[in-house]
Tab-separated table of C-alpha atoms in Angstrom:
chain	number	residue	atom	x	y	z
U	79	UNK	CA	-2.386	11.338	-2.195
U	80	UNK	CA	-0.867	8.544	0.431
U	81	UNK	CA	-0.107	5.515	-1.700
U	82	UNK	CA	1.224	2.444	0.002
U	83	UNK	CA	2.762	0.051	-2.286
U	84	UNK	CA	2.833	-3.399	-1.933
U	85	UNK	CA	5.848	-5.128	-4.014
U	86	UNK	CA	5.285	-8.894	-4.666
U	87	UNK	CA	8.203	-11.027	-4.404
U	88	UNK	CA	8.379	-11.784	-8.122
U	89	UNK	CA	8.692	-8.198	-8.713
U	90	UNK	CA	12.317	-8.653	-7.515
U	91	UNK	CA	13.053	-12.102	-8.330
U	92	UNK	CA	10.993	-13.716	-10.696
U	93	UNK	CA	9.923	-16.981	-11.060
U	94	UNK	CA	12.805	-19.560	-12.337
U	95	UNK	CA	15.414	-16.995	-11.997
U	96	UNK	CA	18.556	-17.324	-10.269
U	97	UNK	CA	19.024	-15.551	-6.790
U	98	UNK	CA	21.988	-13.205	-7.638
U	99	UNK	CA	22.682	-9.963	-6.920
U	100	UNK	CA	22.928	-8.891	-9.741
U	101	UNK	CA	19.868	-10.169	-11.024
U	102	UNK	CA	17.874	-8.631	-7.837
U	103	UNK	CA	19.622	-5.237	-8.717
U	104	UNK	CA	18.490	-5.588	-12.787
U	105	UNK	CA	14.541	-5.981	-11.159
U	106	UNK	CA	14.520	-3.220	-8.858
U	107	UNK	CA	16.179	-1.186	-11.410
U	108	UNK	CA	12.576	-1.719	-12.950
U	109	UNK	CA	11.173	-1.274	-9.860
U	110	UNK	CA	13.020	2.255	-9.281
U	111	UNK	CA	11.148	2.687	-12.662
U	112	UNK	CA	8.068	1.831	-12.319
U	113	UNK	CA	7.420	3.888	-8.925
U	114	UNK	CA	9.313	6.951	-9.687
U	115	UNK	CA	6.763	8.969	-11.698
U	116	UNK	CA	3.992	7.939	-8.768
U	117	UNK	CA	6.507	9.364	-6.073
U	118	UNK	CA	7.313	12.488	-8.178
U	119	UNK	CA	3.028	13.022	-7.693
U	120	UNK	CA	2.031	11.157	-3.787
U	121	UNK	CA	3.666	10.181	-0.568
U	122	UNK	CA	5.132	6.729	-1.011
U	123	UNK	CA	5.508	3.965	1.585
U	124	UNK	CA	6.734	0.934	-0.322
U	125	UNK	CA	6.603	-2.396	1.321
U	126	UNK	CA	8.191	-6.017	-0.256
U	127	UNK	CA	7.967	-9.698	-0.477
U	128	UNK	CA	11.084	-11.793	0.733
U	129	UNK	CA	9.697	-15.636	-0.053
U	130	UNK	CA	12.573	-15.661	-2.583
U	131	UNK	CA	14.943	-14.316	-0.697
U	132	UNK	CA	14.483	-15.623	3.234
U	133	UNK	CA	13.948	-18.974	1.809
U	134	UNK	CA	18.027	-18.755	0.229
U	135	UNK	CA	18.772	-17.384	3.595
U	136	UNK	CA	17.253	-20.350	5.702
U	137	UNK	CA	18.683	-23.235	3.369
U	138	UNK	CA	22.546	-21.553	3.818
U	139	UNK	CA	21.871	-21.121	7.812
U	140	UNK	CA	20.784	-24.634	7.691
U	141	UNK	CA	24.076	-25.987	5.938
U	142	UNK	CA	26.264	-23.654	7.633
U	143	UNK	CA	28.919	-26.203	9.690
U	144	UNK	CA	30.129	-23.258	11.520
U	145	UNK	CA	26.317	-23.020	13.554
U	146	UNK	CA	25.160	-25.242	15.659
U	147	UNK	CA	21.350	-24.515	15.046
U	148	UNK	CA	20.069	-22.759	12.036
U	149	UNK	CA	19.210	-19.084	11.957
U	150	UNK	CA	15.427	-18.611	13.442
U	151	UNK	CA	13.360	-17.066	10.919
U	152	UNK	CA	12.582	-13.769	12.726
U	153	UNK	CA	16.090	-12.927	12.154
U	154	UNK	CA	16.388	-13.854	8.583
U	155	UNK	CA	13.313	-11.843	7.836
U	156	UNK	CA	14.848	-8.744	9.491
U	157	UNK	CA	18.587	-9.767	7.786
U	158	UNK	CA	15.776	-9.317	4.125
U	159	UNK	CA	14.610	-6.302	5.045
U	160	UNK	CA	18.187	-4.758	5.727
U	161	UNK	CA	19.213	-6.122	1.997
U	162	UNK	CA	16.150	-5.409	-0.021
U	163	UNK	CA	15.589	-2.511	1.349
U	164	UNK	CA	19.519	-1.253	1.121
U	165	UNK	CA	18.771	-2.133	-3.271
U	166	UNK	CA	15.453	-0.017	-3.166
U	167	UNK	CA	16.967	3.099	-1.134
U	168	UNK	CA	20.019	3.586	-3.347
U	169	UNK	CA	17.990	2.882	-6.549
U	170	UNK	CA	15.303	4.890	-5.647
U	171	UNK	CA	17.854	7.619	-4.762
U	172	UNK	CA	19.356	7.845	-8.275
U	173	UNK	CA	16.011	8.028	-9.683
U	174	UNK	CA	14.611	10.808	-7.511
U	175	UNK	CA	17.586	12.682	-6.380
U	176	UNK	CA	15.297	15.394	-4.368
U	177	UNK	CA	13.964	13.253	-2.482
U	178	UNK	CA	14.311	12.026	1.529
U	179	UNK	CA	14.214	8.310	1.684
U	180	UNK	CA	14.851	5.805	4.878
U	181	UNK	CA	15.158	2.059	4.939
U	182	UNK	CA	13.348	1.435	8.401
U	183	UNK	CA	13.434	-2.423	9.912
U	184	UNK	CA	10.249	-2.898	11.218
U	185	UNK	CA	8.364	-5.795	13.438
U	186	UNK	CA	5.245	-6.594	13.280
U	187	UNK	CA	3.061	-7.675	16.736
U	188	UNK	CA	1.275	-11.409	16.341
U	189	UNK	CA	-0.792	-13.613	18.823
U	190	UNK	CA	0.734	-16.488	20.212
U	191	UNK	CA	-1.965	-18.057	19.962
U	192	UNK	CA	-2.568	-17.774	16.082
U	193	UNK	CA	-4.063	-21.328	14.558
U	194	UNK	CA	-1.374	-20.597	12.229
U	195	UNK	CA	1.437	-21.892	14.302
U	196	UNK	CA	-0.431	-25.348	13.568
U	197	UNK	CA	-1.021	-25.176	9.928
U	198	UNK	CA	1.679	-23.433	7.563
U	199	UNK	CA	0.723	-21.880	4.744
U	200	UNK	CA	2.901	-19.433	3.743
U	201	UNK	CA	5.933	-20.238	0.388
U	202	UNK	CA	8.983	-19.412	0.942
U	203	UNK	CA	12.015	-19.873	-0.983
U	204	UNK	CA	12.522	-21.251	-4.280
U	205	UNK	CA	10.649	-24.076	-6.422
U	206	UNK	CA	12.155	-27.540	-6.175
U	207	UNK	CA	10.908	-31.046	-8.368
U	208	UNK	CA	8.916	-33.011	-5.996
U	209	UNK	CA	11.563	-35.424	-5.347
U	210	UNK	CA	13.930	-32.251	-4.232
U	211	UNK	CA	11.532	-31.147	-1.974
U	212	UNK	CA	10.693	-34.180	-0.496
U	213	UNK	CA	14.305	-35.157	0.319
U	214	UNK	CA	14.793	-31.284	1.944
U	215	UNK	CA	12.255	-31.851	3.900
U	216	UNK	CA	12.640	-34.950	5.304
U	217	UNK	CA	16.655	-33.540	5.947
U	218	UNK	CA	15.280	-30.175	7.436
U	219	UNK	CA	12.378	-31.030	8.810
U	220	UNK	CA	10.631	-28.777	6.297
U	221	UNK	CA	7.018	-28.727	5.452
U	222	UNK	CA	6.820	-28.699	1.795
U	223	UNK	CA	3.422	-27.882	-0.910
U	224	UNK	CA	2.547	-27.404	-4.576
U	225	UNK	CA	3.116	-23.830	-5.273
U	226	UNK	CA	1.971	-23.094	-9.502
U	227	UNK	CA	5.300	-24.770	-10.843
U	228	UNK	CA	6.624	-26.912	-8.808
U	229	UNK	CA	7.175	-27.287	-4.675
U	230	UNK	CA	8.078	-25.083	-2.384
U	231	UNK	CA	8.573	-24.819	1.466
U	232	UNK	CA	5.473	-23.677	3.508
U	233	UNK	CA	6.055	-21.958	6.945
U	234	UNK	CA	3.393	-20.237	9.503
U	235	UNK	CA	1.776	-17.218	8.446
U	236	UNK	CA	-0.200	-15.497	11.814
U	237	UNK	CA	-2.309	-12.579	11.178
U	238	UNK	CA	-0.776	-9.443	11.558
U	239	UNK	CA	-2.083	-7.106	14.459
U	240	UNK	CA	0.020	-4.105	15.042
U	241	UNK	CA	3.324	-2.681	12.384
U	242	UNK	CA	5.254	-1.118	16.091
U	243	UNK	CA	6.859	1.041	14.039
U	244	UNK	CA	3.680	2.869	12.593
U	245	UNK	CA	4.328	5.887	14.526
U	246	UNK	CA	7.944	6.524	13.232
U	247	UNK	CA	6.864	5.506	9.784
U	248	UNK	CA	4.020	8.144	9.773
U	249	UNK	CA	6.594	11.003	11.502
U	250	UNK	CA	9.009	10.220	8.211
U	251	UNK	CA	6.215	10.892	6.022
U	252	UNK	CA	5.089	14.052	7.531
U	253	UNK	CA	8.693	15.293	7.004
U	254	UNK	CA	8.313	14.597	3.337
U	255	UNK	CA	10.016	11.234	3.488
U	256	UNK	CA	9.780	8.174	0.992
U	257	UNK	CA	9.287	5.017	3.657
U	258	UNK	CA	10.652	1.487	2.723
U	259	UNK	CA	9.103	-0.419	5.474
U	260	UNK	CA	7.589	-3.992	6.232
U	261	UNK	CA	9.251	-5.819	4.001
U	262	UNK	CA	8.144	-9.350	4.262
U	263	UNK	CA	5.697	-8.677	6.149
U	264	UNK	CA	7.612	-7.353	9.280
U	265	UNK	CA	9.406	-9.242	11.688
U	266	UNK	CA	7.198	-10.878	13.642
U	267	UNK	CA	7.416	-11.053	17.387
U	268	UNK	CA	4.836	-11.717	20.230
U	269	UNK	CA	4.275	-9.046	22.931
U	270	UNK	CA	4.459	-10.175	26.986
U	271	UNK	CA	1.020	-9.605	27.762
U	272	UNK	CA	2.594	-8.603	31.671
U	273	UNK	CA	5.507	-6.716	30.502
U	274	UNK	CA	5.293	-6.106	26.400
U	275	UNK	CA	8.387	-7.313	25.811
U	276	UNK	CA	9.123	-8.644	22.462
U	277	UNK	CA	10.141	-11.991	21.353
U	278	UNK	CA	10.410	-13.083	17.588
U	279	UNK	CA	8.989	-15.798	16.399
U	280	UNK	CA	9.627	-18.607	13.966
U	281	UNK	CA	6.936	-17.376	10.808
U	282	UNK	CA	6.678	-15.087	8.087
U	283	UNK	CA	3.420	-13.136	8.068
U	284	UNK	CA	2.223	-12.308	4.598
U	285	UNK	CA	3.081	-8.904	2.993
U	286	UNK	CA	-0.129	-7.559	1.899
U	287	UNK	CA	-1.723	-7.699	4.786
U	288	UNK	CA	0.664	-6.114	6.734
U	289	UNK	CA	0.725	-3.604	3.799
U	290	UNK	CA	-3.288	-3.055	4.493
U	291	UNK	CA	-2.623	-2.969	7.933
U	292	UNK	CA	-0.065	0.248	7.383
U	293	UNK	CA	-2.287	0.961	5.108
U	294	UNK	CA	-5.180	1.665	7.147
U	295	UNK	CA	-2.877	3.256	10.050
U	296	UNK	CA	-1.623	5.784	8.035
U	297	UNK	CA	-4.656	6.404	6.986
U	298	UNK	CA	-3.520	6.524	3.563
U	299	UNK	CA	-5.806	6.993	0.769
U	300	UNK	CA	-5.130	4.074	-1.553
U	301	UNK	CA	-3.200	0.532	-1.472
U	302	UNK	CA	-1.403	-0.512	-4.057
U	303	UNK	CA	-0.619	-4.438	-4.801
U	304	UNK	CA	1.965	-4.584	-7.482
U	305	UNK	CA	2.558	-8.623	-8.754
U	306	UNK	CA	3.313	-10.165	-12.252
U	307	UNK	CA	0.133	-10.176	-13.683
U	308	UNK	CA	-1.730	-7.639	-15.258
U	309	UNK	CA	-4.769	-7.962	-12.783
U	310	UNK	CA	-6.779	-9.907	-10.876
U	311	UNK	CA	-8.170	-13.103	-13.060
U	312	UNK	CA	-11.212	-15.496	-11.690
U	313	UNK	CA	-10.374	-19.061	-13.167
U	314	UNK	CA	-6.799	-18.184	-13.473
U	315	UNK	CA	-4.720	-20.865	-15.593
U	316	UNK	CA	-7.923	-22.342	-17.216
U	317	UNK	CA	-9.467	-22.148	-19.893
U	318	UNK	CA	-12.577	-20.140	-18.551
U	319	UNK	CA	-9.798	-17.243	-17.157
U	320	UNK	CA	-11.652	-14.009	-17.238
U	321	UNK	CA	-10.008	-10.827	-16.466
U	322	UNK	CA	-11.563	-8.976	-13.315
U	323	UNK	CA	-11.129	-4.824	-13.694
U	324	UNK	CA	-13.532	-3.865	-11.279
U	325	UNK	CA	-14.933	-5.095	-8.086
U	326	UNK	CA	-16.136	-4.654	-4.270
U	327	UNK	CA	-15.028	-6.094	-1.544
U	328	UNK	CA	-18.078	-8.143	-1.268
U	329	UNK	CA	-18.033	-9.407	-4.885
U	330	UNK	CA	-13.739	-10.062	-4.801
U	331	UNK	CA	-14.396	-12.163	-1.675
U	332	UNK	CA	-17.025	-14.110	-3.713
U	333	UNK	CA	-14.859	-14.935	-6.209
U	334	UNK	CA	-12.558	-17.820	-3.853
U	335	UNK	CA	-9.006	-17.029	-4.783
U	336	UNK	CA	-5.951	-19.500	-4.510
U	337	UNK	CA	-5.453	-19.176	-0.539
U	338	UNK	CA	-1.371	-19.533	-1.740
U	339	UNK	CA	-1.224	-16.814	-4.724
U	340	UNK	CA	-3.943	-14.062	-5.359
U	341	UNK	CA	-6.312	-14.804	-2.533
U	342	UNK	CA	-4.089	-12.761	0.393
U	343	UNK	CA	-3.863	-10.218	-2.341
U	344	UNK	CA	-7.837	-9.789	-2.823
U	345	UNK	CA	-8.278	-10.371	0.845
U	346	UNK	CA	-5.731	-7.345	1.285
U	347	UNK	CA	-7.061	-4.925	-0.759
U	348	UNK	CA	-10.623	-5.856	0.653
U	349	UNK	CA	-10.111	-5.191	4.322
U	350	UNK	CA	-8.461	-2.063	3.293
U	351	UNK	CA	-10.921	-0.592	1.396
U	352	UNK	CA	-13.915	-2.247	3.779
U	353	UNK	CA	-12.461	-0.924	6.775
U	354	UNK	CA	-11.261	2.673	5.316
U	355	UNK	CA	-13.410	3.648	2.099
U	356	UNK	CA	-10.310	3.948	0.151
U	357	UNK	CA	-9.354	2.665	-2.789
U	358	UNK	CA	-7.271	-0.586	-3.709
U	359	UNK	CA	-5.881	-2.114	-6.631
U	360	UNK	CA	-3.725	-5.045	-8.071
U	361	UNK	CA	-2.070	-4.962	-11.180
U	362	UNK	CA	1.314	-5.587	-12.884
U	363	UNK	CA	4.591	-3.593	-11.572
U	364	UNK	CA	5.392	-1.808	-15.019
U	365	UNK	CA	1.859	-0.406	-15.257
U	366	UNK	CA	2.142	1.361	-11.581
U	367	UNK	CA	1.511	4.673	-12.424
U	368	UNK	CA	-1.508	3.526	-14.934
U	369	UNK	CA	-3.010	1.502	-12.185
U	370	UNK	CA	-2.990	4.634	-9.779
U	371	UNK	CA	-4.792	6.568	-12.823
U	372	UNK	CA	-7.394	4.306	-13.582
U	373	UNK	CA	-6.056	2.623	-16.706
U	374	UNK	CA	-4.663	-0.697	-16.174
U	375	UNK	CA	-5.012	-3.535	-13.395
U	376	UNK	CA	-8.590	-4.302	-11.091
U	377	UNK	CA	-9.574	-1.888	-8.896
U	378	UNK	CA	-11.080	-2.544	-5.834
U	379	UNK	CA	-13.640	0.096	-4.360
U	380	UNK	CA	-16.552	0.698	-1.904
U	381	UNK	CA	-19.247	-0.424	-2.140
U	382	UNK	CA	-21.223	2.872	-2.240
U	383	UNK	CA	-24.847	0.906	-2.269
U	384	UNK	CA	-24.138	-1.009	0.694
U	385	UNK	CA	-23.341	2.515	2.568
C-alpha cells in the first residue's frame, strides 16, 4: 500500500518546548519510531510541518544587523525543508538500514491571485503573551492571532495547486525509495503564465493539503495525518468534547472545525478521500502503525451510499 504521511509540526517540536537541536533530534527519534514498522510493510512518502521552525528562522533574519532586509519566506521554508528533512533521512536510515531514502526540496505552484494574500491565516512560529506579540508586531510589521495558548504570528496561506516535483517524487518511489518531500507545505512560488517561470512568494501554504494534493497525484491509496491528539474531537477543549472515530467526508465537513488547528486537517483528509475513494485518517504520531490497521485515531472513508 502507498501511504503518505503527513507529520504535524508538534510532532517535532511540541508545544512550549524549546527550539533546540537537540530537542528536534529527541522527537524525530520518536518519529523514526513511530513510522518504521509502517515502512517495513508500504511505500512511504512522509511530508512535515515547519510553523515551529520557519517562524525561529524569520525572527533571527529579522534581527540579523549583517542584512539589510529580512530573509523572504520562500527561502526560509526551503532553508526547513533542507534541516528537517536532513534529521528524518539520517534517523530514518538507522532505523531501516535496507532501505533507499532521499530528502527532495520541493515547491509547490500557487495563484497570484489567491484571496489569501489579503487575509493571513496561517501560525507560524512560537507562542508569545499578548503583550509580546503585540510589541513584535508592531516592530516587524507582523500580523499576530490567538492560537490555543497564547499568540502567535499569522502569515498567508494560498491554496496549493500543483507539488512540481510530483514526477521525480513518484520515479523515487517506483525505484523502491522512502520520499521526504513537501515539508511545510512546499515552497511556494507563482508560475509566469507567458513563460512558467518561477518566482517564490512571501506565504507558507498549509501541509496537509499539500500532503492530499501528493496524495492524490501519486495516486496513493491512503493519507495519513499524524498530530498530538489521539483523533479527531467535535467540541474540542469543552466540556461536551466527543471523540470522532469514524466519518465521511460529508459528515467531517459538517462538523465546523477550528479553521487554525484541526479544520485543514479534516478538510485534508476529505478532499483526498472525496476526490480519490481512498482512505484517510488522523490520529496521534505514536499510534501510526495502529491507525493504518484500523485500531486507533478517526478514519475518514467514502461515502459508499452516496456512490
Amino acid at each position: 500500500m502507498r501511504i503518505v504521511v503527513a507529520l504535524g509540526g508538534n510532532a517535532l517540536l511540541h508545544r512550549g518546548e524549546r527550539p533546540d537541536a537537540a530537542v528536534q533530534q529527541a522527537n524525530i527519534d520518536r518519529v523514526a519510531t513511530a513510522l518504521a514498522a509502517l515502512a517495513h510493510e508500504h511505500e512511504l512518502v512522509i511530508t512535515h510541518g515547519n510553523g515551529p521552525q520557519i517562524g525561529l528562522l524569520a525572527m533571527e533574519s529579522a534581527s540579523d544587523p549583517a542584512l539589510s532586509a529580512p530573509y523572504p519566506l520562500h527561502l526560509l521554508g526551503a532553508q526547513t525543508q533542507g534541516m528537517i528533512g536532513s534529521l528524518l533521512a539520517c534517523t530514518l536510515h538507522d532505523a531501516l538500514p535496507d532501505r533507499h531514502i532521499a530528502t527532495l526540496v520541493t515547491h509547490t505552484l500557487v495563484r497570484s491571485d489567491d484571496p489569501a494574500f489579503t487575509r493571513p491565516t496561517k501560525f507560524v512560529g512560537q507562542i508569545y503573551p499578548r503583550e509580546v506579540a503585540g510589541s513584535l508586531a508592531r516592530k516587524r510589521g507582523w500580523h499576530i492571532a490567538r492560537d490555543t495558548t497564547g499568540w502567535r504570528r499569522v502569515v498567508p496561506s494560498p491554496v496549493p495547486e500543483r507539488i512540481v516535483e510530483t514526477h521525480t517524487v513518484h520515479e523515487l518511489l517506483n525505484s523502491g525509495t522512502l520520499v521526504i518531500c513537501a515539508g511545510g507545505g512546499g515552497v511556494p512560488v507563482t508560475a509566469d503564465l507567458d513563460t512558467g517561470a518561477l518566482t517564490g512568494v512571501e506565504a507558507v501554504i498549509d501541509k496537509d493539503l499539500t500532503a492530499a494534493l501528493l496524495a492524490e497525484d501519486l495516486k496513493a491509496d491512503f493519507l495519513l495525518i499524524l498530530t498530538d491528539v489521539p483523533c479527531v474531537y467535535e467540541d474540542y477543549g469543552t466540556p461536551d468534547q466527543q471523540p470522532v472515530l469514524d466519518a465521511t467526508p460529508a459528515e467531517l465537513g459538517r462538523k465546523g472545525f477550528p479553521e487554525g488547528s484541526m479544520g485543514p486537517k479534516a478538510e485534508a483528509a476529505a478532499r483526498f478521500v472525496e476526490r480519490t475513494g481512498g482512505l484517510a485518517a488522523i490520529g496521534a504520531l505514536d499510534a501510526a502503525y495502529e491507525i493504518v490497521h484500523g485500531r486507533s485515531g478517526t478514519l475518514i472513508r467514502p461515502d459508499l451510499a452516496a456512490g
